[in-house]
Short mmCIF file of C-alpha atoms in Angstrom, two decimals:
data_model
loop_
_atom_site.label_atom_id
_atom_site.label_comp_id
_atom_site.label_asym_id
_atom_site.label_seq_id
_atom_site.Cartn_x
_atom_site.Cartn_y
_atom_site.Cartn_z
CA UNK A 6 0.00 0.00 0.00
CA UNK A 7 2.92 2.33 0.68
CA UNK A 8 4.00 2.10 -2.98
CA UNK A 9 0.43 2.90 -4.03
CA UNK A 10 0.30 5.87 -1.66
CA UNK A 11 3.64 7.17 -2.94
CA UNK A 12 2.52 6.84 -6.57
CA UNK A 13 -0.80 8.56 -5.86
CA UNK A 14 1.01 11.42 -4.09
CA UNK A 15 3.35 11.91 -7.03
CA UNK A 16 0.41 11.87 -9.44
CA UNK A 17 -1.33 14.49 -7.30
CA UNK A 18 1.79 16.66 -7.12
CA UNK A 19 2.41 16.40 -10.85
CA UNK A 20 -1.23 17.34 -11.54
CA UNK A 21 -1.10 20.28 -9.12
CA UNK A 22 2.16 21.37 -10.72
CA UNK A 23 0.60 21.43 -14.19
CA UNK A 24 -2.57 23.10 -12.91
CA UNK A 25 -0.83 25.97 -11.15
CA UNK A 26 1.59 26.60 -14.02
CA UNK A 27 -1.29 26.86 -16.48
CA UNK A 28 -3.19 29.09 -14.05
CA UNK A 29 -0.24 31.49 -13.87
CA UNK A 30 0.10 31.45 -17.66
CA UNK A 31 -3.48 32.54 -18.28
CA UNK A 32 -3.66 34.84 -15.27
CA UNK A 33 -0.81 36.72 -16.93
CA UNK A 34 -2.50 36.46 -20.35
CA UNK A 35 -5.73 38.05 -19.11
CA UNK A 36 -4.24 40.90 -17.07
CA UNK A 37 -1.78 41.73 -19.84
CA UNK A 38 -4.57 41.80 -22.43
CA UNK A 39 -6.61 44.15 -20.25
CA UNK A 40 -3.64 46.40 -19.49
CA UNK A 41 -2.64 46.49 -23.18
CA UNK A 42 -6.13 47.68 -24.09
CA UNK A 43 -6.83 50.05 -21.18
CA UNK A 44 -3.57 51.25 -19.61
CA UNK A 45 -0.42 50.80 -21.65
CA UNK A 46 -1.38 53.05 -24.63
CA UNK A 47 -1.29 56.12 -22.37
CA UNK A 48 1.50 55.32 -19.91
CA UNK A 49 3.98 53.13 -21.83
CA UNK A 50 3.89 55.04 -25.12
CA UNK A 51 3.92 58.63 -26.28
CA UNK A 52 0.44 59.84 -25.30
CA UNK A 53 0.58 62.73 -27.77
CA UNK A 54 -0.21 60.17 -30.49
CA UNK A 55 -3.10 58.01 -29.16
CA UNK A 56 -3.34 55.87 -32.30
CA UNK A 57 0.31 54.85 -32.12
CA UNK A 58 -0.09 54.15 -28.42
CA UNK A 59 -2.88 51.66 -29.11
CA UNK A 60 -0.95 50.02 -31.95
CA UNK A 61 2.21 49.82 -29.85
CA UNK A 62 0.46 48.37 -26.79
CA UNK A 63 -1.39 45.72 -28.79
CA UNK A 64 1.83 45.09 -30.71
CA UNK A 65 3.61 44.11 -27.49
CA UNK A 66 0.71 41.73 -26.83
CA UNK A 67 1.21 40.08 -30.26
CA UNK A 68 4.97 39.85 -29.64
CA UNK A 69 4.24 37.26 -26.96
CA UNK A 70 2.80 34.99 -29.65
CA UNK A 71 5.76 35.62 -31.95
CA UNK A 72 8.10 34.33 -29.23
CA UNK A 73 6.14 31.11 -28.72
CA UNK A 74 7.57 29.14 -31.67
CA UNK A 75 11.09 30.02 -30.53
CA UNK A 76 10.29 28.90 -27.00
CA UNK A 77 8.71 25.71 -28.34
CA UNK A 78 11.91 24.68 -30.10
CA UNK A 79 14.23 25.60 -27.22
CA UNK A 80 12.15 24.52 -24.20
CA UNK A 81 10.69 21.45 -25.91
CA UNK A 82 14.19 20.14 -26.60
CA UNK A 83 15.26 21.12 -23.07
CA UNK A 84 12.44 19.03 -21.58
CA UNK A 85 13.40 15.97 -23.61
CA UNK A 86 17.12 16.31 -22.87
CA UNK A 87 17.11 17.44 -19.24
CA UNK A 88 13.77 16.23 -17.90
CA UNK A 89 10.17 17.32 -17.48
CA UNK A 90 10.67 18.64 -13.95
CA UNK A 91 13.69 20.66 -15.04
CA UNK A 92 11.89 22.47 -17.86
CA UNK A 93 8.77 23.15 -15.78
CA UNK A 94 10.76 24.81 -12.99
CA UNK A 95 12.52 26.92 -15.64
CA UNK A 96 9.21 27.91 -17.28
CA UNK A 97 7.71 28.85 -13.93
CA UNK A 98 10.64 31.10 -13.02
CA UNK A 99 10.75 32.78 -16.44
CA UNK A 100 7.00 33.41 -16.53
CA UNK A 101 6.74 34.53 -12.93
CA UNK A 102 9.72 36.85 -12.78
CA UNK A 103 8.89 38.54 -16.09
CA UNK A 104 5.28 39.08 -14.97
CA UNK A 105 6.34 40.55 -11.62
CA UNK A 106 8.82 42.89 -13.30
CA UNK A 107 6.00 44.42 -15.35
CA UNK A 108 4.62 45.70 -12.02
CA UNK A 109 7.69 47.88 -11.44
CA UNK A 110 8.28 49.18 -14.96
CA UNK A 111 8.78 52.93 -15.31
CA UNK A 112 6.41 54.80 -17.62
CA UNK A 113 7.08 56.57 -20.92
CA UNK A 114 6.82 59.89 -19.11
CA UNK A 115 9.65 58.78 -16.79
CA UNK A 116 12.17 57.11 -19.12
CA UNK A 117 10.89 57.70 -22.64
CA UNK A 118 11.42 55.03 -25.28
CA UNK A 119 13.00 52.69 -22.72
CA UNK A 120 9.54 52.02 -21.24
CA UNK A 121 8.04 50.27 -24.31
CA UNK A 122 11.42 48.63 -25.00
CA UNK A 123 11.49 47.02 -21.55
CA UNK A 124 7.81 46.08 -21.81
CA UNK A 125 8.45 44.34 -25.13
CA UNK A 126 11.49 42.51 -23.73
CA UNK A 127 9.47 41.15 -20.81
CA UNK A 128 6.64 40.15 -23.14
CA UNK A 129 9.12 38.21 -25.27
CA UNK A 130 10.29 36.32 -22.18
CA UNK A 131 6.69 35.57 -21.20
CA UNK A 132 5.83 34.24 -24.67
CA UNK A 133 9.04 32.21 -24.76
CA UNK A 134 8.28 30.60 -21.37
CA UNK A 135 4.62 29.85 -22.13
CA UNK A 136 5.66 27.73 -25.13
CA UNK A 137 7.17 25.06 -22.90
CA UNK A 138 4.53 25.13 -20.18
CA UNK A 139 1.60 23.09 -21.50
CA UNK A 140 3.72 20.50 -23.34
CA UNK A 141 6.01 20.04 -20.34
CA UNK A 142 3.14 19.90 -17.85
CA UNK A 143 1.11 17.53 -20.02
CA UNK A 144 4.07 15.17 -20.42
CA UNK A 145 4.82 15.30 -16.70
CA UNK A 146 1.24 14.43 -15.75
CA UNK A 147 0.92 11.77 -18.47
CA UNK A 148 4.05 9.95 -17.31
CA UNK A 149 3.03 10.05 -13.63
CA UNK A 150 -0.66 9.19 -14.13
CA UNK A 151 -1.88 5.61 -13.57
CA UNK A 152 -2.85 3.58 -16.63
CA UNK A 153 -6.48 4.20 -17.50
CA UNK A 154 -6.62 7.68 -15.93
CA UNK A 155 -4.30 9.75 -18.09
CA UNK A 156 -7.16 11.69 -19.69
CA UNK A 157 -8.67 12.62 -16.33
CA UNK A 158 -5.45 13.85 -14.75
CA UNK A 159 -4.22 15.48 -17.96
CA UNK A 160 -7.38 17.58 -18.19
CA UNK A 161 -6.39 19.54 -15.08
CA UNK A 162 -3.67 21.28 -17.11
CA UNK A 163 -6.39 23.04 -19.09
CA UNK A 164 -8.63 23.53 -16.08
CA UNK A 165 -5.75 25.60 -14.72
CA UNK A 166 -5.83 27.85 -17.79
CA UNK A 167 -9.53 28.55 -17.31
CA UNK A 168 -9.16 29.16 -13.57
CA UNK A 169 -6.26 31.54 -14.22
CA UNK A 170 -8.58 33.75 -16.24
CA UNK A 171 -11.23 33.64 -13.52
CA UNK A 172 -8.62 34.59 -10.92
CA UNK A 173 -7.39 37.46 -13.06
CA UNK A 174 -10.91 38.79 -13.51
CA UNK A 175 -11.50 38.52 -9.75
CA UNK A 176 -8.45 40.74 -9.17
CA UNK A 177 -8.53 43.10 -12.15
CA UNK A 178 -12.22 43.98 -12.43
CA UNK A 179 -12.78 45.08 -8.78
CA UNK A 180 -9.68 47.30 -8.92
CA UNK A 181 -10.86 48.95 -12.13
CA UNK A 182 -14.30 49.48 -10.57
CA UNK A 183 -13.33 50.63 -7.05
CA UNK A 184 -10.36 52.88 -7.77
CA UNK A 185 -10.60 56.28 -9.38
CA UNK A 186 -9.37 56.44 -12.96
CA UNK A 187 -6.37 58.47 -11.85
CA UNK A 188 -5.41 56.00 -9.12
CA UNK A 189 -5.91 53.00 -11.37
CA UNK A 190 -3.72 54.49 -14.11
CA UNK A 191 -1.11 55.63 -11.60
CA UNK A 192 -0.57 52.53 -9.45
CA UNK A 193 -3.69 50.33 -9.29
CA UNK A 194 -2.92 48.47 -12.54
CA UNK A 195 0.39 47.29 -11.04
CA UNK A 196 -1.29 45.27 -8.27
CA UNK A 197 -2.45 42.29 -10.42
CA UNK A 198 1.06 41.91 -11.84
CA UNK A 199 2.66 42.08 -8.38
CA UNK A 200 0.20 39.52 -6.96
CA UNK A 201 1.53 36.91 -9.39
CA UNK A 202 4.42 36.55 -6.92
CA UNK A 203 2.21 34.40 -4.70
CA UNK A 204 1.38 32.04 -7.55
CA UNK A 205 5.03 31.80 -8.54
CA UNK A 206 6.19 30.89 -5.03
CA UNK A 207 3.45 28.27 -4.62
CA UNK A 208 4.13 26.81 -8.07
CA UNK A 209 7.90 26.71 -7.55
CA UNK A 210 7.55 24.89 -4.21
CA UNK A 211 5.16 22.32 -5.70
CA UNK A 212 7.35 21.71 -8.74
CA UNK A 213 10.48 21.25 -6.67
CA UNK A 214 8.74 18.41 -4.79
CA UNK A 215 7.60 16.50 -7.87
CA UNK A 216 9.86 13.58 -8.80
CA UNK A 217 11.15 13.24 -12.33
CA UNK A 218 8.93 10.90 -14.32
CA UNK A 219 9.72 7.16 -14.41
CA UNK A 220 9.59 7.21 -18.23
CA UNK A 221 12.30 9.86 -18.51
CA UNK A 222 14.46 8.25 -15.82
CA UNK A 223 14.27 4.96 -17.70
CA UNK A 224 15.38 6.74 -20.89
CA UNK A 225 18.38 8.13 -18.99
CA UNK A 226 19.33 4.77 -17.47
CA UNK A 227 19.17 3.07 -20.86
CA UNK A 228 21.05 5.88 -22.62
CA UNK A 229 18.13 6.60 -24.94
CA UNK A 230 17.81 10.35 -24.28
CA UNK A 231 17.78 12.09 -27.67
CA UNK A 232 20.92 14.06 -28.45
CA UNK A 233 18.94 16.30 -30.80
CA UNK A 234 15.23 16.03 -29.95
CA UNK A 235 14.23 18.57 -32.62
CA UNK A 236 15.94 16.73 -35.45
CA UNK A 237 14.71 13.37 -34.15
CA UNK A 238 11.10 14.58 -33.82
CA UNK A 239 11.02 15.87 -37.40
CA UNK A 240 12.74 12.72 -38.69
CA UNK A 241 10.61 10.17 -36.82
CA UNK A 242 7.24 11.90 -36.37
CA UNK A 243 6.67 14.45 -39.18
CA UNK A 244 3.14 13.19 -39.88
CA UNK A 245 2.20 13.27 -36.21
CA UNK A 246 3.50 16.82 -35.85
CA UNK A 247 1.54 17.88 -38.92
CA UNK A 248 -1.67 16.40 -37.54
CA UNK A 249 -1.15 17.98 -34.11
CA UNK A 250 -0.58 21.32 -35.83
CA UNK A 251 -3.91 20.95 -37.64
CA UNK A 252 -5.76 19.81 -34.52
CA UNK A 253 -4.40 22.84 -32.63
CA UNK A 254 -6.20 25.07 -35.13
CA UNK A 255 -9.30 24.39 -32.98
CA UNK A 256 -8.00 27.33 -30.95
CA UNK A 257 -9.83 29.42 -33.58
CA UNK A 258 -12.96 29.02 -31.43
CA UNK A 259 -11.37 31.05 -28.63
CA UNK A 260 -10.28 33.66 -31.20
CA UNK A 261 -13.74 33.92 -32.78
CA UNK A 262 -15.50 34.04 -29.42
CA UNK A 263 -13.38 36.28 -27.25
CA UNK A 264 -11.28 38.38 -29.65
CA UNK A 265 -13.18 38.97 -32.90
CA UNK A 266 -16.54 38.52 -31.17
CA UNK A 267 -15.70 41.33 -28.73
CA UNK A 268 -14.57 43.63 -31.56
CA UNK A 269 -17.63 42.86 -33.69
CA UNK A 270 -20.03 43.43 -30.81
CA UNK A 271 -18.51 46.51 -29.16
CA UNK A 272 -16.59 48.43 -31.83
CA UNK A 273 -18.64 51.45 -32.94
CA UNK A 274 -17.60 51.00 -36.56
CA UNK A 275 -19.52 47.70 -36.77
CA UNK A 276 -22.59 49.42 -35.35
CA UNK A 277 -23.84 46.57 -33.11
CA UNK A 278 -23.62 48.51 -29.87
CA UNK A 279 -22.94 45.94 -27.15
CA UNK A 280 -21.57 47.49 -23.98
CA UNK A 281 -17.92 46.60 -23.32
CA UNK A 282 -18.80 45.14 -19.91
CA UNK A 283 -20.61 42.28 -21.66
CA UNK A 284 -17.27 41.06 -23.01
CA UNK A 285 -15.74 41.05 -19.59
CA UNK A 286 -18.53 38.79 -18.37
CA UNK A 287 -18.79 36.44 -21.36
CA UNK A 288 -15.29 34.93 -20.91
CA UNK A 289 -15.70 34.91 -17.13
CA UNK A 290 -18.96 32.93 -17.27
CA UNK A 291 -17.58 30.68 -20.01
CA UNK A 292 -14.54 29.84 -17.91
CA UNK A 293 -16.67 28.99 -14.88
CA UNK A 294 -18.62 26.49 -17.02
CA UNK A 295 -15.37 25.14 -18.49
CA UNK A 296 -13.84 24.52 -15.05
CA UNK A 297 -16.81 22.33 -14.18
CA UNK A 298 -16.93 20.49 -17.52
CA UNK A 299 -13.21 19.79 -18.09
CA UNK A 300 -12.61 16.99 -15.52
CA UNK A 301 -15.83 15.28 -16.61
CA UNK A 302 -14.73 15.30 -20.25
CA UNK A 303 -11.20 14.17 -19.32
CA UNK A 304 -12.65 11.23 -17.42
CA UNK A 305 -14.98 10.40 -20.32
CA UNK A 306 -11.99 10.25 -22.68
CA UNK A 307 -10.58 7.48 -20.48
CA UNK A 308 -13.80 5.52 -20.97
CA UNK A 309 -14.52 5.92 -24.69
CA UNK A 310 -11.24 7.23 -26.12
CA UNK A 311 -9.74 10.54 -27.22
CA UNK A 312 -10.59 10.54 -30.93
CA UNK A 313 -14.41 10.79 -30.74
CA UNK A 314 -14.26 14.11 -28.91
CA UNK A 315 -11.26 15.39 -30.85
CA UNK A 316 -13.19 14.72 -34.08
CA UNK A 317 -16.62 16.04 -33.17
CA UNK A 318 -15.94 18.95 -30.79
CA UNK A 319 -14.21 21.17 -33.41
CA UNK A 320 -16.86 20.53 -36.07
CA UNK A 321 -19.76 21.23 -33.70
CA UNK A 322 -18.08 24.39 -32.44
CA UNK A 323 -17.41 25.57 -35.99
CA UNK A 324 -21.08 25.13 -36.87
CA UNK A 325 -22.19 26.90 -33.70
CA UNK A 326 -19.98 29.89 -34.49
CA UNK A 327 -22.52 30.93 -37.13
CA UNK A 328 -25.23 31.09 -34.47
CA UNK A 329 -22.99 32.99 -32.08
CA UNK A 330 -22.04 35.62 -34.68
CA UNK A 331 -25.64 35.85 -35.88
CA UNK A 332 -26.80 36.54 -32.32
CA UNK A 333 -24.30 39.40 -32.14
CA UNK A 334 -25.44 40.75 -35.52
CA UNK A 335 -28.98 40.86 -34.12
CA UNK A 336 -27.76 42.72 -31.01
CA UNK A 337 -29.22 39.90 -28.92
CA UNK A 338 -27.05 39.89 -25.79
CA UNK A 339 -28.83 36.98 -24.08
CA UNK A 340 -28.61 34.70 -27.11
CA UNK A 341 -24.95 35.60 -27.67
CA UNK A 342 -24.17 34.66 -24.07
CA UNK A 343 -26.06 31.37 -24.39
CA UNK A 344 -24.19 30.45 -27.59
CA UNK A 345 -20.90 31.42 -25.98
CA UNK A 346 -21.53 29.32 -22.87
CA UNK A 347 -22.61 26.25 -24.85
CA UNK A 348 -20.05 26.55 -27.66
CA UNK A 349 -17.01 27.80 -25.74
CA UNK A 350 -17.79 26.85 -22.15
CA UNK A 351 -19.03 23.30 -22.85
CA UNK A 352 -18.62 21.84 -26.37
CA UNK A 353 -15.14 23.32 -26.93
CA UNK A 354 -13.96 21.43 -23.85
CA UNK A 355 -14.36 18.22 -25.84
CA UNK A 356 -11.13 19.37 -27.46
CA UNK A 357 -9.65 21.51 -24.69
CA UNK A 358 -9.88 18.89 -21.95
CA UNK A 359 -8.61 16.03 -24.11
CA UNK A 360 -5.60 17.37 -26.01
CA UNK A 361 -3.29 17.59 -22.92
CA UNK A 362 -3.40 13.78 -22.75
CA UNK A 363 -3.85 13.04 -26.45
CA UNK A 364 -0.99 15.08 -27.91
CA UNK A 365 1.81 13.68 -25.73
CA UNK A 366 0.39 10.17 -26.16
CA UNK A 367 1.04 10.47 -29.89
CA UNK A 368 4.81 10.85 -29.40
CA UNK A 369 7.47 8.50 -27.98
CA UNK A 370 9.13 9.41 -24.68
CA UNK A 371 12.35 10.65 -26.30
CA UNK A 372 10.68 13.45 -28.29
CA UNK A 373 7.38 13.89 -26.44
CA UNK A 374 7.84 17.43 -25.11
CA UNK A 375 9.56 18.66 -28.28
CA UNK A 376 7.03 17.23 -30.72
CA UNK A 377 4.02 18.52 -28.82
CA UNK A 378 5.54 21.93 -28.03
CA UNK A 379 6.48 22.73 -31.62
CA UNK A 380 3.32 21.43 -33.31
CA UNK A 381 0.81 22.70 -30.75
CA UNK A 382 2.34 26.16 -30.44
CA UNK A 383 2.65 26.61 -34.19
CA UNK A 384 -1.03 25.66 -34.60
CA UNK A 385 -2.03 28.05 -31.82
CA UNK A 386 -0.04 30.90 -33.36
CA UNK A 387 -1.53 30.23 -36.81
CA UNK A 388 -5.10 30.28 -35.49
CA UNK A 389 -4.40 33.33 -33.32
CA UNK A 390 -3.23 35.20 -36.42
CA UNK A 391 -6.82 35.01 -37.66
CA UNK A 392 -7.64 37.79 -35.19
CA UNK A 393 -5.87 40.05 -37.71
CA UNK A 394 -7.34 38.35 -40.79
CA UNK A 395 -10.99 38.51 -39.69
CA UNK A 396 -11.25 42.34 -39.64
CA UNK A 397 -9.49 42.44 -43.02
CA UNK A 398 -11.89 40.05 -44.79
CA UNK A 399 -14.98 41.25 -42.89
CA UNK A 400 -14.33 44.94 -42.18
CA UNK A 401 -16.86 47.37 -40.71
CA UNK A 402 -19.58 48.05 -43.26
CA UNK A 403 -19.58 44.47 -44.58
CA UNK A 404 -22.96 42.84 -45.01
CA UNK A 405 -21.66 39.26 -44.77
CA UNK A 406 -19.61 39.30 -41.54
CA UNK A 407 -21.42 36.28 -40.11
CA UNK A 408 -20.98 34.19 -43.26
CA UNK A 409 -17.33 35.09 -43.88
CA UNK A 410 -16.02 34.79 -40.32
CA UNK A 411 -18.22 31.80 -39.53
CA UNK A 412 -17.07 29.98 -42.68
CA UNK A 413 -13.38 30.60 -41.99
CA UNK A 414 -13.88 29.39 -38.43
CA UNK A 415 -15.66 26.25 -39.65
CA UNK A 416 -12.95 25.62 -42.27
CA UNK A 417 -10.19 25.56 -39.64
CA UNK A 418 -12.33 23.41 -37.36
CA UNK A 419 -12.94 20.90 -40.16
CA UNK A 420 -9.19 20.73 -40.80
CA UNK A 421 -8.74 19.93 -37.09
CA UNK A 422 -11.45 17.25 -37.16
CA UNK A 423 -9.98 15.58 -40.25
CA UNK A 424 -6.54 15.54 -38.61
CA UNK A 425 -8.03 13.87 -35.52
CA UNK A 426 -9.85 11.33 -37.72
CA UNK A 427 -6.55 10.48 -39.42
CA UNK A 428 -4.75 10.08 -36.07
CA UNK A 429 -4.58 6.83 -34.08
CA UNK A 430 -6.47 6.14 -30.87
CA UNK A 431 -4.15 6.09 -27.85
CA UNK A 432 -6.07 5.67 -24.60
CA UNK A 433 -5.58 1.87 -24.32
CA UNK A 434 -1.82 1.91 -24.96
CA UNK A 435 0.53 1.42 -22.05
CA UNK A 436 2.93 4.32 -21.46
CA UNK A 437 5.97 2.43 -22.75
CA UNK A 438 4.13 1.64 -26.02
CA UNK A 439 3.03 5.21 -26.82
CA UNK A 440 4.43 6.42 -30.12
CA UNK A 441 6.04 3.04 -30.82
CA UNK A 442 5.33 1.75 -34.37
CA UNK A 443 3.57 -1.61 -34.37
CA UNK A 444 2.64 -1.53 -30.66
CA UNK A 445 -0.76 -3.01 -29.79
CA UNK A 446 -3.34 -1.58 -27.37
CA UNK A 447 -4.46 -3.46 -24.28
CA UNK A 448 -7.66 -5.45 -25.01
CA UNK A 449 -10.72 -3.42 -24.07
CA UNK A 450 -11.96 -5.72 -21.28
CA UNK A 451 -8.51 -5.86 -19.68
CA UNK A 452 -8.13 -2.10 -20.05
CA UNK A 453 -11.34 -1.39 -18.15
CA UNK A 454 -10.37 -3.88 -15.45
CA UNK A 455 -7.04 -2.11 -14.96
CA UNK A 456 -8.72 1.29 -15.05
CA UNK A 457 -11.23 0.28 -12.39
CA UNK A 458 -8.35 -1.07 -10.30
CA UNK A 459 -6.53 2.28 -10.61
CA UNK A 460 -9.65 4.10 -9.44
CA UNK A 461 -10.01 1.70 -6.49
CA UNK A 462 -6.34 2.21 -5.56
CA UNK A 463 -6.80 5.99 -5.62
CA UNK A 464 -9.81 5.74 -3.29
CA UNK A 465 -7.91 3.43 -0.94
CA UNK A 466 -4.89 5.74 -0.88
CA UNK A 467 -7.14 8.72 -0.15
CA UNK A 468 -8.87 6.86 2.68
CA UNK A 469 -5.53 5.86 4.19
CA UNK A 470 -4.11 9.40 4.02
#
């Protein structure tokens, strides 16, 4: 029983480690997005040219995405060469320190051009660090999780991302509401960035206590650690990386819902007239629903497999995007919220909750972090770039915004679904057989017996604690 208890504790620590890292990542994402829109144009750039201030502030936001492919190559290879724990501690420190330093940046009025230069440098570090976070955390959890429960435990990585946004809203919105505009612009905006210190300390302590994964340690003992994980991943798994890239395009749903949707609904040029507050509440409510749905979906993927949800969730979301955009075009706030909650908060989690287990399962141990990091981040960057494309192909004054944006969204979602359909099922493969050509899955009856045993062991370990 002691071995079972030890294994369960390590699984719990690995899961908590992935959860808190993802929470920090998206806490930072949300507060930076809000600050870039509301604060930075006037204090980090020359406020005599408001238009350039807005462009510059949003440009530093985009820079974070530009840095992600670079981070994916560097940190992915680091995780496969030096260990999952090693790369996650590094990501946590890079993300946390760069976020905290934003809180003490001088303004443009104090140091001139050095203010946006330092802001951009910190944003590059943040984007670089984020690229290794989800792939490293997903691999860590996967390799610690008991057979038959990888989908359930892996889903907590993405639950952390949703909770991070809820936490950010809980800190940012009250400050913006309670403080005077002068106080908020002077010092109030710095508080959310400074508070990330608590998350960093907690995450660092948790990650230091997590053991390196048995799969990676076995690779080290047998001398199988890849000397060049990047080259090996492209040589051995090019098709897998291509399919993961396409599946990651499902991120277009988040872009359509929270980025273009907000612009379409609130920008005066489009003439819809939603109040901006609506688009502070839509993602908040959607994330609350997602936090509840994600573990359920992760557990379901352990019962019926990863592919069914990875195939159908993108397609259903793509079809629902028409309804969501149509509701906005009709200035129907209630219907837009309902579509958002169902499409983004619930159905989208069929993808979001499953990919943290599915992607690393598609790669062998030696290139797992590298393959997932590069392919997933490149797909995320490509879909995020559509936030620039949408206003270009459906500018204010267009009469076919719903059809054009909805169709592009559906097209990317169909590409993701086809890639999932062309990918193998993985949930019944033992860890040592993942990504191994010719390996056979455990027979279904035996798999469910082992899964039920793992659940029973977890309950027994919890009762004995």
